[in-house]
mmCIF file of C-alpha atoms in Angstrom:
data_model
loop_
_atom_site.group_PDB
_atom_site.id
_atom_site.type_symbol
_atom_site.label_atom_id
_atom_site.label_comp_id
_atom_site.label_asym_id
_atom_site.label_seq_id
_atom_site.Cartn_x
_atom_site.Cartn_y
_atom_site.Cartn_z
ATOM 1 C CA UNK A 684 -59.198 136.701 -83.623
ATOM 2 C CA UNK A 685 -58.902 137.729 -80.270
ATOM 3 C CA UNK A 686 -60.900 134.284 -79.162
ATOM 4 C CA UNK A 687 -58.062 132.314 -81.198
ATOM 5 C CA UNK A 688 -55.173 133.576 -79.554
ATOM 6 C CA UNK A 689 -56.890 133.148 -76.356
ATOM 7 C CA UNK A 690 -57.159 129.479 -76.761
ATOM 8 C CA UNK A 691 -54.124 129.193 -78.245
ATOM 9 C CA UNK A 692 -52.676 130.801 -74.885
ATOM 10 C CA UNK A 693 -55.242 128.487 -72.976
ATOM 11 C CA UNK A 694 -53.102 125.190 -74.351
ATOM 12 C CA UNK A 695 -49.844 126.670 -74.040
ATOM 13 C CA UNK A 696 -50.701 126.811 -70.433
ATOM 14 C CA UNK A 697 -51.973 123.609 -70.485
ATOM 15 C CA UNK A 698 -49.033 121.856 -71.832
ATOM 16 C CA UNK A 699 -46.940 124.176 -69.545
ATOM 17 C CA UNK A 700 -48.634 122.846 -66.439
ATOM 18 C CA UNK A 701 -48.322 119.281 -67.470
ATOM 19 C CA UNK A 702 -44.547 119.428 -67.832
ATOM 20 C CA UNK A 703 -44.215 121.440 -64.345
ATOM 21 C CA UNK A 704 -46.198 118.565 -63.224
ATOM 22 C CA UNK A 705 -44.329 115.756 -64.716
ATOM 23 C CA UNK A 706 -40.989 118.076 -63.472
ATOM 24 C CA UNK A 707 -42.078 118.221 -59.728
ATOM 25 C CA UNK A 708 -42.771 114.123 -60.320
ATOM 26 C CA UNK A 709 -39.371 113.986 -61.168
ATOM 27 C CA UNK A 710 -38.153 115.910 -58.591
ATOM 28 C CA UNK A 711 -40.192 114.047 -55.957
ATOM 29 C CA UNK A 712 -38.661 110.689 -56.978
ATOM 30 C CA UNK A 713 -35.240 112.195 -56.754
ATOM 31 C CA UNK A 714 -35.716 113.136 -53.235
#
């Protein structure tokens, strides 16, 4: 149980990072 919520965590970080990513793209071509 405690490996599923891990992973679960794991891609919620994942996705996180890819839309600070694609929001610091963003931001770049705003500049």
């Amino acid at each position: 149980m405690a490996h599923q919520n891990n992973s679960a965590y794991l891609s919620f970080v994942e996705s996180l990072n890819e839309i600070l990513s694609e929001v610091n793209i963003t931001k770049l071509n705003y500049s």
